[in-house]
PDB file of C-alpha atoms in Angstrom:
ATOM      1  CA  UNK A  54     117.237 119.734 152.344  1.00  0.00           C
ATOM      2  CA  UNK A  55     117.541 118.116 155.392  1.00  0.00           C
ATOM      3  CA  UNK A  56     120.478 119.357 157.818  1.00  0.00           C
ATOM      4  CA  UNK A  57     122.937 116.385 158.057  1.00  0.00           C
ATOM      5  CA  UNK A  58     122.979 116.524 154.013  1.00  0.00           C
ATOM      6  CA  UNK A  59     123.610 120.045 153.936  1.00  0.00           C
ATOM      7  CA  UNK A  60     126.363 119.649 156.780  1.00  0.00           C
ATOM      8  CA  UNK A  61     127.973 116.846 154.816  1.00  0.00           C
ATOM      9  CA  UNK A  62     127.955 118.967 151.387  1.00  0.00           C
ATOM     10  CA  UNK A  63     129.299 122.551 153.057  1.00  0.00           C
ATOM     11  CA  UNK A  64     132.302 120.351 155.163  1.00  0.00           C
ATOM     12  CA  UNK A  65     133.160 118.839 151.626  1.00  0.00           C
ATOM     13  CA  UNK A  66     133.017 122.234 149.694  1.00  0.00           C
ATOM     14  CA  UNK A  67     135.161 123.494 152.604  1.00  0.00           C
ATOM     15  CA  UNK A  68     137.898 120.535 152.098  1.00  0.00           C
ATOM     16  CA  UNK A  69     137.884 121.143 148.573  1.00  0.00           C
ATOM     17  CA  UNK A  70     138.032 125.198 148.694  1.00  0.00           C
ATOM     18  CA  UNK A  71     141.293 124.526 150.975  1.00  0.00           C
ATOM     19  CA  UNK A  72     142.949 122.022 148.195  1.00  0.00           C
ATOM     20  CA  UNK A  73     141.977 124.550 145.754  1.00  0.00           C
ATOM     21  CA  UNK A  74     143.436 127.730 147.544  1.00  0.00           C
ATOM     22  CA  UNK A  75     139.878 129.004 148.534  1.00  0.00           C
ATOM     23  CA  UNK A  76     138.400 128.668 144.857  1.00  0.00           C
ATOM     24  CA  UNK A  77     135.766 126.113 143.708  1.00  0.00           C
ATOM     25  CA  UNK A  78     132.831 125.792 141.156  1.00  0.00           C
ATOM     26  CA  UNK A  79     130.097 123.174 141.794  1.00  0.00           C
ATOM     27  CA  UNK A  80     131.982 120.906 139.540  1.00  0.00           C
ATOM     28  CA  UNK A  81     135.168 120.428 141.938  1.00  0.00           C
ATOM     29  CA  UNK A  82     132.882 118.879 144.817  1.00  0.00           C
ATOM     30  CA  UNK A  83     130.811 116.618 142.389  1.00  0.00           C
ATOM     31  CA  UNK A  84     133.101 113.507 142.067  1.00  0.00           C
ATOM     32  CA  UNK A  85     133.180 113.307 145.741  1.00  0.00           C
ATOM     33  CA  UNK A  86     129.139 113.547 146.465  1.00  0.00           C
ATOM     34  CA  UNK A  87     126.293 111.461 144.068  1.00  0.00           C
ATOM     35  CA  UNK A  88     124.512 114.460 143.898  1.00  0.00           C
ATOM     36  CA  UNK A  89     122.883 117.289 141.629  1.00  0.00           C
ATOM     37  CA  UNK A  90     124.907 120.365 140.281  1.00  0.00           C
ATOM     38  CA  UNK A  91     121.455 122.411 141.814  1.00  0.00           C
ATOM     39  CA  UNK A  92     121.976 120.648 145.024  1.00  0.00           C
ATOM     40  CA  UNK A  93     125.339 121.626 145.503  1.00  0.00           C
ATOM     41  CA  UNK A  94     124.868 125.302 144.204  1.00  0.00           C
ATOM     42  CA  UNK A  95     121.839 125.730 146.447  1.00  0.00           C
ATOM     43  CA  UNK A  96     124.096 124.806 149.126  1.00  0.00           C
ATOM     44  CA  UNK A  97     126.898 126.757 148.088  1.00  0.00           C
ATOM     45  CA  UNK A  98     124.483 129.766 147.909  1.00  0.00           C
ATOM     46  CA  UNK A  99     123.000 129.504 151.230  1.00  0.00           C
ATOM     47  CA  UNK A 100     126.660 129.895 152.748  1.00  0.00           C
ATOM     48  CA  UNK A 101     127.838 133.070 150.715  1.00  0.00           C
ATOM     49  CA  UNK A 102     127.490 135.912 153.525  1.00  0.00           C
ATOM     50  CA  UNK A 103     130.207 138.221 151.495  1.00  0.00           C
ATOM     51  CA  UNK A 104     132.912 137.959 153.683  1.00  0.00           C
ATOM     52  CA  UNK A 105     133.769 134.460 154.578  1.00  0.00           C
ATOM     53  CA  UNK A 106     132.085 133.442 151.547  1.00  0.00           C
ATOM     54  CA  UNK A 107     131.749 135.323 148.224  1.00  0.00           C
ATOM     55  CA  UNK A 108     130.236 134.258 144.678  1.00  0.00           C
ATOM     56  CA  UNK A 109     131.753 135.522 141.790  1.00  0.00           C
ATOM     57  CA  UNK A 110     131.535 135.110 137.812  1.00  0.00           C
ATOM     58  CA  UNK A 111     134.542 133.791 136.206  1.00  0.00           C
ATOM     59  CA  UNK A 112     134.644 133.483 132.248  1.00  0.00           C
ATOM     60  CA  UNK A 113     130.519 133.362 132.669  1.00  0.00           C
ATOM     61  CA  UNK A 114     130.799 130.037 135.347  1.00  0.00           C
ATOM     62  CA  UNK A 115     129.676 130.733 139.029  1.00  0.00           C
ATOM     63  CA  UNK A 116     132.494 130.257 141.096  1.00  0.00           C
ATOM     64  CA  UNK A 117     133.168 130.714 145.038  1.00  0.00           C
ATOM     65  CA  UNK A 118     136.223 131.891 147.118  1.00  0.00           C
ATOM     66  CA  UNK A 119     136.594 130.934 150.290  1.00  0.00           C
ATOM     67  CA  UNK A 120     138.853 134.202 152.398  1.00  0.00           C
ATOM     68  CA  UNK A 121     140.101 131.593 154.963  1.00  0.00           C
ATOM     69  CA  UNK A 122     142.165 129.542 152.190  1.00  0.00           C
ATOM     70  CA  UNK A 123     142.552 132.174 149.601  1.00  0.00           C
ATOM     71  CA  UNK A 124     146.557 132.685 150.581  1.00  0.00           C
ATOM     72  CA  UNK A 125     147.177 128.691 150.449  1.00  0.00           C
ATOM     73  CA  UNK A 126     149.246 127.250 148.270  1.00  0.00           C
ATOM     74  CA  UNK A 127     146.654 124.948 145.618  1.00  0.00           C
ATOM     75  CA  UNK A 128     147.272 121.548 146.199  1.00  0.00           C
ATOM     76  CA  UNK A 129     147.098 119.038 142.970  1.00  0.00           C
ATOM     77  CA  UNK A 130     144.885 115.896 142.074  1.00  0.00           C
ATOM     78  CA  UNK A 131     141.727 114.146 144.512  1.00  0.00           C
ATOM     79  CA  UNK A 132     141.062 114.860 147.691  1.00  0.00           C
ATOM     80  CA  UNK A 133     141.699 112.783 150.236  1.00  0.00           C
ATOM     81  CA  UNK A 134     140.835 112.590 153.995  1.00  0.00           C
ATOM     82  CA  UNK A 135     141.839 110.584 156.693  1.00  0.00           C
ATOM     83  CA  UNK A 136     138.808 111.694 158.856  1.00  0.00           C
ATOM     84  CA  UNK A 137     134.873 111.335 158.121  1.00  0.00           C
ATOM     85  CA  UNK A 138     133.949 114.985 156.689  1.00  0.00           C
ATOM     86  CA  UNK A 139     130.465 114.242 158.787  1.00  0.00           C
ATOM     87  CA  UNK A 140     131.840 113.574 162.394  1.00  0.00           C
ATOM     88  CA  UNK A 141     135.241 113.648 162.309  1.00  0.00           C
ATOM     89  CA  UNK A 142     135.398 109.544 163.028  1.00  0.00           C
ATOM     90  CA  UNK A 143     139.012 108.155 162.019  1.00  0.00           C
ATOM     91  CA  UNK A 144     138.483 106.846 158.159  1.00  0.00           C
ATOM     92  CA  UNK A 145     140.160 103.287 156.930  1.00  0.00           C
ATOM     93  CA  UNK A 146     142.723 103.705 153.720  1.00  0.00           C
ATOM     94  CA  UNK A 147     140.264 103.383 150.475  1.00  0.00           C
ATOM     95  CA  UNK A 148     139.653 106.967 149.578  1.00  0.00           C
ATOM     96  CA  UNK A 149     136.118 107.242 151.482  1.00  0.00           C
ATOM     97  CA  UNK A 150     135.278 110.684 152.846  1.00  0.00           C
ATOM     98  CA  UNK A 151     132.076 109.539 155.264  1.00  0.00           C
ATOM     99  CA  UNK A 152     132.577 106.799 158.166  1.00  0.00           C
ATOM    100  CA  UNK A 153     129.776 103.889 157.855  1.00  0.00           C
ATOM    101  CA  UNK A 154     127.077 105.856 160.208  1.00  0.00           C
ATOM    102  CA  UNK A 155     127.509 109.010 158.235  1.00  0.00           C
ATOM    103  CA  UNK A 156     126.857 107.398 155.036  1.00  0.00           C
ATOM    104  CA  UNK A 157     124.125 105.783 156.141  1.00  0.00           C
ATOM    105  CA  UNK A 158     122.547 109.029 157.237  1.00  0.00           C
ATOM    106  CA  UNK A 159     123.642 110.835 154.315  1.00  0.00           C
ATOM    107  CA  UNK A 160     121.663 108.335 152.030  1.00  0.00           C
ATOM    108  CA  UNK A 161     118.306 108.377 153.760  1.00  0.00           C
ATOM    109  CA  UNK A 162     118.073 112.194 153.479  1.00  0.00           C
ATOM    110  CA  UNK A 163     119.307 112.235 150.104  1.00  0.00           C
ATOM    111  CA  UNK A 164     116.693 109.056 149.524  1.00  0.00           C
ATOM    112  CA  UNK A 165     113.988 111.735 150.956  1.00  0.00           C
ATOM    113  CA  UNK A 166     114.908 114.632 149.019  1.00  0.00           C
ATOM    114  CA  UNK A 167     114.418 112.171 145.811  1.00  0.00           C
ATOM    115  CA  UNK A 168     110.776 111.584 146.359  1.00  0.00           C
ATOM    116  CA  UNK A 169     110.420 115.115 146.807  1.00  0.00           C
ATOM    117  CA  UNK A 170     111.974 117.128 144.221  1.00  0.00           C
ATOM    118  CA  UNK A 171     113.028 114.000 141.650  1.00  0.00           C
ATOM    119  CA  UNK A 172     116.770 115.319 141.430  1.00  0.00           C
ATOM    120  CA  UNK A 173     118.621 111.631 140.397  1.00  0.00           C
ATOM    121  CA  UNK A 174     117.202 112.495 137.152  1.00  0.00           C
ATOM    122  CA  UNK A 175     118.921 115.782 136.606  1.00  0.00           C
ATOM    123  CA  UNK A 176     122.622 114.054 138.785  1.00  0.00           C
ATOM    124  CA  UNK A 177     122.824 110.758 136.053  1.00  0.00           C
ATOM    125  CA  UNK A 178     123.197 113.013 133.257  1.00  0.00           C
ATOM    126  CA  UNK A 179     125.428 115.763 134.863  1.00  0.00           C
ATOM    127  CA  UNK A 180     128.258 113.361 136.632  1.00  0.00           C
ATOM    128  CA  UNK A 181     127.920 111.209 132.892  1.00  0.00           C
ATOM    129  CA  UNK A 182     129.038 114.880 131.249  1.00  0.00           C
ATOM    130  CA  UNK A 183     131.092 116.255 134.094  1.00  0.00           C
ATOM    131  CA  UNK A 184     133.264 112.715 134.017  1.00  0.00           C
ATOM    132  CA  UNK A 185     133.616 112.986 130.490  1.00  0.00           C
ATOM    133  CA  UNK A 186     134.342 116.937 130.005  1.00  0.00           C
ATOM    134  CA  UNK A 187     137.375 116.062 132.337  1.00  0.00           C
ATOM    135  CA  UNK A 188     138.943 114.129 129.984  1.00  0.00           C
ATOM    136  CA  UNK A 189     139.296 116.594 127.513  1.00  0.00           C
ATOM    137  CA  UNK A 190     141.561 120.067 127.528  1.00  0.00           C
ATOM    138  CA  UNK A 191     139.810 123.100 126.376  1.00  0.00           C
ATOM    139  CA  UNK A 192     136.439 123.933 124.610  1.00  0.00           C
ATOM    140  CA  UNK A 193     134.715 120.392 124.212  1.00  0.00           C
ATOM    141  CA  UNK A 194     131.855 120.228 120.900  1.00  0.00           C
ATOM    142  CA  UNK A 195     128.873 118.707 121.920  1.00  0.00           C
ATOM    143  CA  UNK A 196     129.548 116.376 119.108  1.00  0.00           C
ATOM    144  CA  UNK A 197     132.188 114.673 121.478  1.00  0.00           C
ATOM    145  CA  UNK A 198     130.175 114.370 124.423  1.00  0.00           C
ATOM    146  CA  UNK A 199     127.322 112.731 122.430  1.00  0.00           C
ATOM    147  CA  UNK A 200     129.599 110.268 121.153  1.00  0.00           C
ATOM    148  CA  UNK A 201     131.329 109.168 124.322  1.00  0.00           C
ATOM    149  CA  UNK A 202     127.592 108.739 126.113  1.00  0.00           C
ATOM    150  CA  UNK A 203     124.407 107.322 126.412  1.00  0.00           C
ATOM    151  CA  UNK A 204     122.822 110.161 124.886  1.00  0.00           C
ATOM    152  CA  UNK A 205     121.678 111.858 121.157  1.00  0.00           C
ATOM    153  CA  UNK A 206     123.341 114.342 120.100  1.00  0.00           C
ATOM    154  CA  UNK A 207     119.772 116.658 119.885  1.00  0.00           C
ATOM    155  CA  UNK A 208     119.670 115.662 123.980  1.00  0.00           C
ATOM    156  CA  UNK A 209     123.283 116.439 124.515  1.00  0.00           C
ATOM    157  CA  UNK A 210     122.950 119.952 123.430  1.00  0.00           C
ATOM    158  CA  UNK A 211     119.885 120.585 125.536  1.00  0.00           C
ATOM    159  CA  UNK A 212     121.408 119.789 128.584  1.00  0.00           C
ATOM    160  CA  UNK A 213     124.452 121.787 127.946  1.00  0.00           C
ATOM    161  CA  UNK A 214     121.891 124.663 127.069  1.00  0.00           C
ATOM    162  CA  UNK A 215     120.536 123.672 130.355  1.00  0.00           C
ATOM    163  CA  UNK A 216     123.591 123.792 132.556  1.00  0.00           C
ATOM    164  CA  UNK A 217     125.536 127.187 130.206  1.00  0.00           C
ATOM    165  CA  UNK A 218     121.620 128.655 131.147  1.00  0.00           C
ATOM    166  CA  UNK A 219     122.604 127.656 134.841  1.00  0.00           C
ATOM    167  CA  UNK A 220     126.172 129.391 134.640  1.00  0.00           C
ATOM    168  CA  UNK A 221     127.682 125.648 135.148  1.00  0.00           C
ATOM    169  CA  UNK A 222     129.734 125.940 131.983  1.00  0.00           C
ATOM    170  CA  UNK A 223     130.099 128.312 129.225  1.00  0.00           C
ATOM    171  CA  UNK A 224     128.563 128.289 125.798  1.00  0.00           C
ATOM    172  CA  UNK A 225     130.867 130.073 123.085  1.00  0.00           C
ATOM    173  CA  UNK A 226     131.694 129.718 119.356  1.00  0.00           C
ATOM    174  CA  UNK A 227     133.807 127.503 117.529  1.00  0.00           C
ATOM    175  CA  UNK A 228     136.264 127.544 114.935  1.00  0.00           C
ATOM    176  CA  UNK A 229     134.127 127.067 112.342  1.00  0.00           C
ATOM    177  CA  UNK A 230     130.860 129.495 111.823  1.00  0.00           C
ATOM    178  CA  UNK A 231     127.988 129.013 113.353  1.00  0.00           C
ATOM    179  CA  UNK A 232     129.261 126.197 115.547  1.00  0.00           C
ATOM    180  CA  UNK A 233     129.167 126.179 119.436  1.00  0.00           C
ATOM    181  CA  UNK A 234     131.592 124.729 121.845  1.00  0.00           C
ATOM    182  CA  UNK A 235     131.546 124.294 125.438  1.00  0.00           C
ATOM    183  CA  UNK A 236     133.948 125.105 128.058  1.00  0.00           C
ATOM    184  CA  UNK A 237     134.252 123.400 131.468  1.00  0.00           C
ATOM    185  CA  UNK A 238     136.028 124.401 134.769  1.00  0.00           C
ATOM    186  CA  UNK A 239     138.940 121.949 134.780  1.00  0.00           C
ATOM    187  CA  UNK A 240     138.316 119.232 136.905  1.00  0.00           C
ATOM    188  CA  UNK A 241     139.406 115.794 137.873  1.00  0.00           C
ATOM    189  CA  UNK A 242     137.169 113.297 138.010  1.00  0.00           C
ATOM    190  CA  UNK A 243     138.723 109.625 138.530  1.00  0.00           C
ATOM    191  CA  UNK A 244     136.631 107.147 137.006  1.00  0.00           C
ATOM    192  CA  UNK A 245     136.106 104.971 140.723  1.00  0.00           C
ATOM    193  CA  UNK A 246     134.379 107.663 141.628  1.00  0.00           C
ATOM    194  CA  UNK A 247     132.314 107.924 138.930  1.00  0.00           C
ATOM    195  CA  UNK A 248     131.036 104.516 139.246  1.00  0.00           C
ATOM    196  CA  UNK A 249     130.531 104.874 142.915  1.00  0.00           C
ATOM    197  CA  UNK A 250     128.407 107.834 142.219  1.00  0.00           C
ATOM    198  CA  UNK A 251     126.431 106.462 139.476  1.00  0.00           C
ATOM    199  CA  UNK A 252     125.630 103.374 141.279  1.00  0.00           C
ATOM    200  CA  UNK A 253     124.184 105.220 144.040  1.00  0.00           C
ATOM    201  CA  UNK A 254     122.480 107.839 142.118  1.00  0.00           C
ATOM    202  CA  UNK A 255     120.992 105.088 140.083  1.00  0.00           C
ATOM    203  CA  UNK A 256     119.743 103.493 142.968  1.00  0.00           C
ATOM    204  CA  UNK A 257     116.936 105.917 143.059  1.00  0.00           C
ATOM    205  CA  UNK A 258     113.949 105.288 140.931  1.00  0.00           C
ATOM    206  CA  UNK A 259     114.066 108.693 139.689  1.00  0.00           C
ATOM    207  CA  UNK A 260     117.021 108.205 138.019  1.00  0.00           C
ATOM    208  CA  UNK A 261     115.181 105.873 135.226  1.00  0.00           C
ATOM    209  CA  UNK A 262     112.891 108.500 134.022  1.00  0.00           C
ATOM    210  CA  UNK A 263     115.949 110.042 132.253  1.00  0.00           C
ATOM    211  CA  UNK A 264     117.265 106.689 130.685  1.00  0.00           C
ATOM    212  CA  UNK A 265     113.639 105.936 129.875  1.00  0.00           C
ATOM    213  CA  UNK A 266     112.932 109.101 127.947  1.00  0.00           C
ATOM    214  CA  UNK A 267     116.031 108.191 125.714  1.00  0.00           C
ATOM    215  CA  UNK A 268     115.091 104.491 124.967  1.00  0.00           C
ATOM    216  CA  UNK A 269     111.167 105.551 124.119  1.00  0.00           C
ATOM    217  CA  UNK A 270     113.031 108.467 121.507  1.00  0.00           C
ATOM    218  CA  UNK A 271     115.037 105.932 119.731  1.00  0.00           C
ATOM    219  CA  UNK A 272     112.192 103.257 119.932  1.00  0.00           C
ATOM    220  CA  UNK A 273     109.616 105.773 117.707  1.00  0.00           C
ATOM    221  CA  UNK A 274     112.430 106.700 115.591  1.00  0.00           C
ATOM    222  CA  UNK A 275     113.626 102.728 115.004  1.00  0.00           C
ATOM    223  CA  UNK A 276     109.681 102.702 114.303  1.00  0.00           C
ATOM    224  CA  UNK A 277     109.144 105.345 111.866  1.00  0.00           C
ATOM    225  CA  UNK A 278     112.075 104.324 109.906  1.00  0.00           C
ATOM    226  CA  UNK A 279     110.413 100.982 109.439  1.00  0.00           C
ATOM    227  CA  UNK A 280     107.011 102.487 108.748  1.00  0.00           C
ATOM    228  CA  UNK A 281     108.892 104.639 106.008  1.00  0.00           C
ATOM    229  CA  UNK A 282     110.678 101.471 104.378  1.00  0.00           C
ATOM    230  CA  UNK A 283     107.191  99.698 104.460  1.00  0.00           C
ATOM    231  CA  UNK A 284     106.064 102.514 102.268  1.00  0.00           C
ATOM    232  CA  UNK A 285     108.336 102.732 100.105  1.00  0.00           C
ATOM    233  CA  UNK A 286     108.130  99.229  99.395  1.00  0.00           C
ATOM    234  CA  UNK A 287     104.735  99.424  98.885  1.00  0.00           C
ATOM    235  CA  UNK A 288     105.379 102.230  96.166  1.00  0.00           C
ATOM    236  CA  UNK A 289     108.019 100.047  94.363  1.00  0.00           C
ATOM    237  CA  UNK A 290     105.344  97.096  93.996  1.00  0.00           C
ATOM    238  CA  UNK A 291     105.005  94.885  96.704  1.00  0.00           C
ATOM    239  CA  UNK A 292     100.890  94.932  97.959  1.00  0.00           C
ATOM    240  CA  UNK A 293     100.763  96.825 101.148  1.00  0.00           C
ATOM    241  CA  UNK A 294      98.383  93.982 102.919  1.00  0.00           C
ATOM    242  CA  UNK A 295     101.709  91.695 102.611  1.00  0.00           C
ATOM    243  CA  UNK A 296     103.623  94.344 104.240  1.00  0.00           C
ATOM    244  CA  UNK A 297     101.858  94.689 107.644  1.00  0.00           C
ATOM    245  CA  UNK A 298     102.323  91.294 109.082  1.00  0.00           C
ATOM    246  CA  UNK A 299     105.796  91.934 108.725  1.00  0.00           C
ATOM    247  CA  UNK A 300     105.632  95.218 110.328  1.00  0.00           C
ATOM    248  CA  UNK A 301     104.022  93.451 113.261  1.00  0.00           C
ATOM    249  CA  UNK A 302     106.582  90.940 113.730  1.00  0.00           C
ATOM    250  CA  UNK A 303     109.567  93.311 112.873  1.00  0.00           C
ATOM    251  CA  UNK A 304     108.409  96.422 114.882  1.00  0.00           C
ATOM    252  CA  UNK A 305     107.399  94.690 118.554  1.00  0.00           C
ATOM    253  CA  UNK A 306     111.313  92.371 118.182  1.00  0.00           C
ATOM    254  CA  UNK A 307     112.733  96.054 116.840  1.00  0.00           C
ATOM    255  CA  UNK A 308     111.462  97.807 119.725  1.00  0.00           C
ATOM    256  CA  UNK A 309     112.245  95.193 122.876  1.00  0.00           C
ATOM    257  CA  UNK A 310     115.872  94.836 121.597  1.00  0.00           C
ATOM    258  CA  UNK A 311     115.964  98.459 122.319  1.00  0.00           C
ATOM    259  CA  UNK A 312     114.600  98.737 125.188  1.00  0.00           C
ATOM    260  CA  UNK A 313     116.797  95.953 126.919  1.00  0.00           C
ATOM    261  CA  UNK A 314     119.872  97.700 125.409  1.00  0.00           C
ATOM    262  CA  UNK A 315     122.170  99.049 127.737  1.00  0.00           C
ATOM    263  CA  UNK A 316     124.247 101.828 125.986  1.00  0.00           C
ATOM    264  CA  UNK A 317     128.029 101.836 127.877  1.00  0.00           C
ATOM    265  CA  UNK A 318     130.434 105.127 128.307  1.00  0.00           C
ATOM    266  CA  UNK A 319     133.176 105.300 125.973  1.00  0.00           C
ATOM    267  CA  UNK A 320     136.430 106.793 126.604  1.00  0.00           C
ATOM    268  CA  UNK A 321     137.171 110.269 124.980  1.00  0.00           C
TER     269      UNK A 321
END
């Protein structure tokens, strides 16, 4: 990770800590930075020395305090900053947090670290269920989630597996047996900067391995479904060799209508 990105991501962590009276979890810096919940914890870790910085376990989420801010009063809603969090440059009204130069900086190392280590692919998915988590109060099912995004519900629960495994949420049981809920640190993420992150993180080739993976899914299910009418035609009567040319026609139309599809987020 190259040392203007890492400068950028501890200065915003810091400016966060001190709206939050010294206490953060990955997820508070995330709507301000289009990048990767491992990203920001690596960076996070690497500044924990036990004194000035400490990591802790709250409710079975990794959490940091931060001793210089830990007596301020917590300050409510987004952060905002009149100065660039990079260089201190003077910042125009419109809720940036990095003058033009730092930006510009800031996107060629994160550009780098994309061919390197492929982490767009992991960021789409976790700002998609981060921005949606914060609309919700409490435990959130997986159910909800997978209904609100671009994702299956058998995907949705692997990546919260994923990030519970990571200590980026907590996994715990529902009301009903044998169910599993999901509980988030609260967080508010406005949806501008939700956008603005996704745009940028999509920028990044890497980022379409993860909506490619879902699109070739539902393609081969779309297809076996077919396949499985076909037979079952075929059983009730109608020859099989009649069948097939259909299957060709139907099955290549079936499969590029998916594939241009563009699934939108819904509100939860």
């Amino acid at each position: 990770m190259g040392e203007r990105l890492s400068n950028v991501m501890e200065n915003t962590a810091c400016r966060v800590a001190q709206l939050r009276a010294g206490r953060l979890a990955p997820h508070h810096v995330m709507p301000y930075l289009p990048v990767s919940l491992g990203m920001l914890c690596d960076c996070l870790n690497a500044m924990v020395d036990g004194a000035a910085v400490c990591a802790e376990s709250k409710d079975g989420v990794v959490e940091y305090v931060f001793s210089a801010y830990a007596d301020q009063p917590a300050g409510d809603g987004v952060l905002a900053v009149s100065n660039c969090v990079g260089c201190s440059a003077e910042l125009d009204a419109g809720g940036e947090i990095l003058c033009g130069a730092c930006a510009g900086v800031f996107r060629q190392e994160l550009s780098v670290l994309a061919e390197k280590t492929g982490w767009p692919a992991q960021a789409v998915y976790e700002h998609e269920i981060l921005y949606l988590a914060a609309r919700q109060t409490g435990p959130v099912a997986a159910e909800t989630l997978a209904g609100a995004s671009r994702y299956t519900l058998r995907s949705m629960k692997k990546k919260l597996a994923g990030m519970a495994e990571g200590r980026f949420l907590k996994a715990e049981p529902g009301d009903k047996s044998g169910t599993v809920v999901y509980r988030f640190p609260a967080l508010a993420y406005p949806q501008n900067l939700f956008r603005k992150n996704q745009g940028i993180i999509r920028s990044y080739p890497a980022s379409v391995m993860e909506d490619m993976e879902q699109r070739i899914v539902r393609i081969l299910f779309v297809l076996g479904c077919i396949f499985l009418a076909m037979l079952a035609l075929a059983f009730s009567g109608i020859p099989f060799p009649l069948l097939v040319p259909v299957f060709l026609v139907v099955a290549p139309v079936a499969a590029f209508v998916i594939w241009r599809h563009k699934n939108k987020i819904k509100e939860i």
